[in-house]
mmCIF file of C-alpha atoms in Angstrom:
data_model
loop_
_atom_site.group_PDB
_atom_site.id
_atom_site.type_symbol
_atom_site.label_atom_id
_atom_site.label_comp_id
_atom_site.label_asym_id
_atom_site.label_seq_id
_atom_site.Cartn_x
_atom_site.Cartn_y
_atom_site.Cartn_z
ATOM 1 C CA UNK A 1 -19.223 73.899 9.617
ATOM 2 C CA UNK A 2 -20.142 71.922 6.538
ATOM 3 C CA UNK A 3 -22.917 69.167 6.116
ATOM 4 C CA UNK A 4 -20.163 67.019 5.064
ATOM 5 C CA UNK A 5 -18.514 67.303 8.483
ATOM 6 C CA UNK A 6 -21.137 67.087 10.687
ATOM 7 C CA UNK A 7 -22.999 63.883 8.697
ATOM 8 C CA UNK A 8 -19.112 61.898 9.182
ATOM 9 C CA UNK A 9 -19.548 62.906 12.771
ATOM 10 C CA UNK A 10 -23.010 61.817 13.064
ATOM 11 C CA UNK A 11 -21.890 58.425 11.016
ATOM 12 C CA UNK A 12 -18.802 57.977 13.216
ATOM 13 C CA UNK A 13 -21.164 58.204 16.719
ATOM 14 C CA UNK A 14 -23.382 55.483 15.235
ATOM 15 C CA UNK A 15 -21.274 53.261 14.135
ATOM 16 C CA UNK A 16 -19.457 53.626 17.656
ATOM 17 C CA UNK A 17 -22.643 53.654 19.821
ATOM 18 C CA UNK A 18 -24.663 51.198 17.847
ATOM 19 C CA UNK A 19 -22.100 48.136 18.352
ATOM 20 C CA UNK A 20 -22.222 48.545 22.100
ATOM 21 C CA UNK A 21 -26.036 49.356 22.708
ATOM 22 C CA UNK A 22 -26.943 45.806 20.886
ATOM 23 C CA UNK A 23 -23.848 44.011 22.433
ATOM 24 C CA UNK A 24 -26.114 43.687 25.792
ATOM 25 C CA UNK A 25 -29.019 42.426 23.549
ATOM 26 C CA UNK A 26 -26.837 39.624 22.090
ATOM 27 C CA UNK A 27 -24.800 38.467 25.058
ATOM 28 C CA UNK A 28 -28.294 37.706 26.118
ATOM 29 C CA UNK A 29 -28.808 35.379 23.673
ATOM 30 C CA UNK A 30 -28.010 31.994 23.304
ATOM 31 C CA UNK A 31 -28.067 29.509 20.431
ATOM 32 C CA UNK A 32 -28.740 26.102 21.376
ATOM 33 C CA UNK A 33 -27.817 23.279 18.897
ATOM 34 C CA UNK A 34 -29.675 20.398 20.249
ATOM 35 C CA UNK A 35 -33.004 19.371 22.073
ATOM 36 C CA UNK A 36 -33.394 20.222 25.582
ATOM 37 C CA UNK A 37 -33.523 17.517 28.124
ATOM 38 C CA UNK A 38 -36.766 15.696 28.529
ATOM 39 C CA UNK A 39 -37.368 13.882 31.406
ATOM 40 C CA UNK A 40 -40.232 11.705 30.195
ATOM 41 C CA UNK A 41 -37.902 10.142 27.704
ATOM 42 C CA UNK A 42 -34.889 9.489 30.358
ATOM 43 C CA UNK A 43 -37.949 7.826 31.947
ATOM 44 C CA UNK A 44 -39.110 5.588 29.207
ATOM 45 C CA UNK A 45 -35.186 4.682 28.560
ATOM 46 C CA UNK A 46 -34.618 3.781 31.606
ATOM 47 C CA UNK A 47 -38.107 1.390 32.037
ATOM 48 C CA UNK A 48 -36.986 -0.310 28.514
ATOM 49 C CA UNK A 49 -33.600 -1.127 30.213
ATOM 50 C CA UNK A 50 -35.013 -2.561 33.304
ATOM 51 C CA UNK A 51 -37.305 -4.637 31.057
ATOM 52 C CA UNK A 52 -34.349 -5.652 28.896
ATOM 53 C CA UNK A 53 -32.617 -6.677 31.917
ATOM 54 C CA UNK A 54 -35.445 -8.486 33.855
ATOM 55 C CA UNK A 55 -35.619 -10.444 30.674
ATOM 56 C CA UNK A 56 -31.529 -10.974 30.756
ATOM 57 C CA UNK A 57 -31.689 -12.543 33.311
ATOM 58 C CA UNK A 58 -34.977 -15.094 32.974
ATOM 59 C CA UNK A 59 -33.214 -16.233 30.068
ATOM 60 C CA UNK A 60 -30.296 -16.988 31.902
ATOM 61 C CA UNK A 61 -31.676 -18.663 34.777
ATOM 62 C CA UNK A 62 -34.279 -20.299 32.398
ATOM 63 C CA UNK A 63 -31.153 -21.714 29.681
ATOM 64 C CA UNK A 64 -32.923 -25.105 29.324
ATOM 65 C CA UNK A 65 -35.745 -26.050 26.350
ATOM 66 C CA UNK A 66 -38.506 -25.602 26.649
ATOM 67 C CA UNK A 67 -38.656 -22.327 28.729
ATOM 68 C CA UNK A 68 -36.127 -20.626 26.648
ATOM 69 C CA UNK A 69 -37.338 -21.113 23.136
ATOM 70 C CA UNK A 70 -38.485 -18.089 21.616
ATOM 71 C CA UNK A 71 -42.399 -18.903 21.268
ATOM 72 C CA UNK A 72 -42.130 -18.324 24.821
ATOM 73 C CA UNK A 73 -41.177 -14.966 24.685
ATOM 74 C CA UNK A 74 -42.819 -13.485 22.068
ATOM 75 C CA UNK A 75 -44.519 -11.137 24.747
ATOM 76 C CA UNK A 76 -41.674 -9.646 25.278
ATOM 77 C CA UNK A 77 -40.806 -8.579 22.124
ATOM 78 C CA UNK A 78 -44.310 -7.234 21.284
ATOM 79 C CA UNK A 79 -43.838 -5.074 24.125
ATOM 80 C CA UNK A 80 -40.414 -3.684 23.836
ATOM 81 C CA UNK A 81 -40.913 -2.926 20.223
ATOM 82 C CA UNK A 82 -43.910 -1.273 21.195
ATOM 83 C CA UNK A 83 -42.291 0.789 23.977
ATOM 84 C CA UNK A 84 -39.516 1.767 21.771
ATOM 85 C CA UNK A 85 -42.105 3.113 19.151
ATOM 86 C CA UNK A 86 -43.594 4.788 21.879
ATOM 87 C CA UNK A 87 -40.040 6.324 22.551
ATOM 88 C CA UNK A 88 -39.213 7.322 19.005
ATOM 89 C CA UNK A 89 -42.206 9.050 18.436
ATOM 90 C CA UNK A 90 -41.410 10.778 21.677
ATOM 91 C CA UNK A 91 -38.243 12.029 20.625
ATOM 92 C CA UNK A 92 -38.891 12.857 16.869
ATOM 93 C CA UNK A 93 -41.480 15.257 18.435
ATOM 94 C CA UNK A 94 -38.714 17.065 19.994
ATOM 95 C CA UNK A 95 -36.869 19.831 17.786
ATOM 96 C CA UNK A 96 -33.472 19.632 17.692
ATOM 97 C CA UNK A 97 -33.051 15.923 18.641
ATOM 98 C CA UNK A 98 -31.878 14.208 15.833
ATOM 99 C CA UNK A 99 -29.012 12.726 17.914
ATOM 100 C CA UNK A 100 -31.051 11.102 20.616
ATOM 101 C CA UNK A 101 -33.692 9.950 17.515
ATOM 102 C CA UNK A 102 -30.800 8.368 16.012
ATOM 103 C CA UNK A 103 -29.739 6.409 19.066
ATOM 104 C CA UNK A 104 -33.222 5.299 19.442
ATOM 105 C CA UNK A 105 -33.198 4.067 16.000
ATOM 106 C CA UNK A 106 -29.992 1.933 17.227
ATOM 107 C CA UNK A 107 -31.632 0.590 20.163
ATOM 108 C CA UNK A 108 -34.775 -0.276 18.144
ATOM 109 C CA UNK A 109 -32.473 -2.287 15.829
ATOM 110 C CA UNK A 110 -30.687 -4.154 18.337
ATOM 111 C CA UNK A 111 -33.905 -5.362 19.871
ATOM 112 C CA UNK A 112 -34.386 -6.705 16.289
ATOM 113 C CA UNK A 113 -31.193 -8.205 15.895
ATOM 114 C CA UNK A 114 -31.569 -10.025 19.348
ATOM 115 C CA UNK A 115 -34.971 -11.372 18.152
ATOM 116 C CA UNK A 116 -33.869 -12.603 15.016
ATOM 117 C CA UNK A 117 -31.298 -14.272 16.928
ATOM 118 C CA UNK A 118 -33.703 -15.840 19.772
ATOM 119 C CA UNK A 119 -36.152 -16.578 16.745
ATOM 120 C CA UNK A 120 -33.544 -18.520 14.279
ATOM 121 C CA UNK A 121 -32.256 -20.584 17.599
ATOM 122 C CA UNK A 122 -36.075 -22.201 18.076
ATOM 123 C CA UNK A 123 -35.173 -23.664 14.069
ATOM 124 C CA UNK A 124 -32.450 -25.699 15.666
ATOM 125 C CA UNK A 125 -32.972 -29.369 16.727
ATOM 126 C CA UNK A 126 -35.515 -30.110 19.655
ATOM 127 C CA UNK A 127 -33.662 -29.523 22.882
ATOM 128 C CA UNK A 128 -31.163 -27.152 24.544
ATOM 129 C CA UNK A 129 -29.660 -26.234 20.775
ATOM 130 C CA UNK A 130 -32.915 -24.093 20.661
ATOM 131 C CA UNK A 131 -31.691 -21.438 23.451
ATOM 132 C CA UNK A 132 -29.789 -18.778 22.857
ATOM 133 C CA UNK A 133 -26.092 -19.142 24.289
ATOM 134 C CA UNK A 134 -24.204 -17.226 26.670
ATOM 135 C CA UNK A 135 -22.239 -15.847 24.391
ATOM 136 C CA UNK A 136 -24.757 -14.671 22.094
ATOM 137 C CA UNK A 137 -26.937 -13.111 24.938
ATOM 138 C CA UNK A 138 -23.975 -10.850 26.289
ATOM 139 C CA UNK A 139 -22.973 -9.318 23.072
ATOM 140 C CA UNK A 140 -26.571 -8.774 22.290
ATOM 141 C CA UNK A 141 -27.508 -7.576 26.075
ATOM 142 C CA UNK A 142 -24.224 -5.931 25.835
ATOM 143 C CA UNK A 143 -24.774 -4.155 22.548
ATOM 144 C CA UNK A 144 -28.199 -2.697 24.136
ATOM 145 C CA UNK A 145 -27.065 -1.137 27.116
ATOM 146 C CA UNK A 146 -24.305 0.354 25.534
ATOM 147 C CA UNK A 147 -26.644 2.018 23.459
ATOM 148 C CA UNK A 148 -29.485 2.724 26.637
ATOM 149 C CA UNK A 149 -26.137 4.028 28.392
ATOM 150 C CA UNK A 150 -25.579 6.344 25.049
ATOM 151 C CA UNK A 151 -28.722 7.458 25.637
ATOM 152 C CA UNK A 152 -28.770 8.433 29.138
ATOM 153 C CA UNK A 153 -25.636 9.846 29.329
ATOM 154 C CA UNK A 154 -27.199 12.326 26.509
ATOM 155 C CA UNK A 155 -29.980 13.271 28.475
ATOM 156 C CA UNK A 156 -27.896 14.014 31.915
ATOM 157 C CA UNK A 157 -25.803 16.191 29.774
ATOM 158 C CA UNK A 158 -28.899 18.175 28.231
ATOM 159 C CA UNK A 159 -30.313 18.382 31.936
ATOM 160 C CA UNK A 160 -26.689 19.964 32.942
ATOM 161 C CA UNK A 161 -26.153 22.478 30.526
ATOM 162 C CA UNK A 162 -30.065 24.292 31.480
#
């Protein structure tokens, strides 16, 4: 028998073999294309939406000038902005998880829009012309959970697929 023969029979039972020895190896595998779930930050999302709603909420019930001007609630907005910094530092730390940073980055601007809102209302003429409307509150509050829901939904679907 020739060398020719037996190094084509040699190549033919490697190129067979070799395909189904590593297919084991690589079904094994698995290529994940975003961040796995984090519970800390389904935590912190879901603290800044009870905060954002508590605060819904007071400035319903409290719709009358003084208590609704924004001066008043300037605390609130120190705090949230800080949480949400907290947050995006959080998830930027997490490979993969460009999605949920981008969200964040929605949510963070939102709670900007709804201050500039609160903020340019206090210019208006002394009394209830200062406070923010009903109609500007629920787009705004609306907006934000929509984007906190975003959010969430995000991380139950990360905790599903581990």
């Amino acid at each position: 028998m020739s060398t020719s023969c037996r190094s084509s029979g040699r190549r033919r039972f490697v190129v067979t073999l070799l395909p189904l020895l590593w297919a084991p190896l690589l079904a094994s595998c698995s290529v994940s294309l975003i961040a796995p779930y984090d519970s800390r930050t389904e935590e912190m999302v879901t603290q800044i939406q009870s905060e954002l709603s508590a605060f819904h909420q007071e400035l319903i019930y409290d719709s009358k000038a003084p208590a609704c001007v924004y001066s008043k609630h300037m605390g609130f907005y120190r705090t949230t902005h800080a949480d949400i910094a907290n947050l995006r530092v959080r998830v930027g730390a997490i490979a993969k998880n460009a999605q949920t940073a981008d969200q964040v980055e929605a949510l963070e601007k939102g709670v900007g829009d709804l201050e500039l809102i609160h903020r340019n209302r206090e210019n208006q003429p002394p009394g209830d012309t200062q406070c923010m409307g009903i109609k500007a509150m629920e787009n705004s509050f609306g907006g934000l959970e929509g984007i906190i829901r975003a959010i969430l939904q995000l991380e139950m679907v990360k905790q599903r697929t581990l």
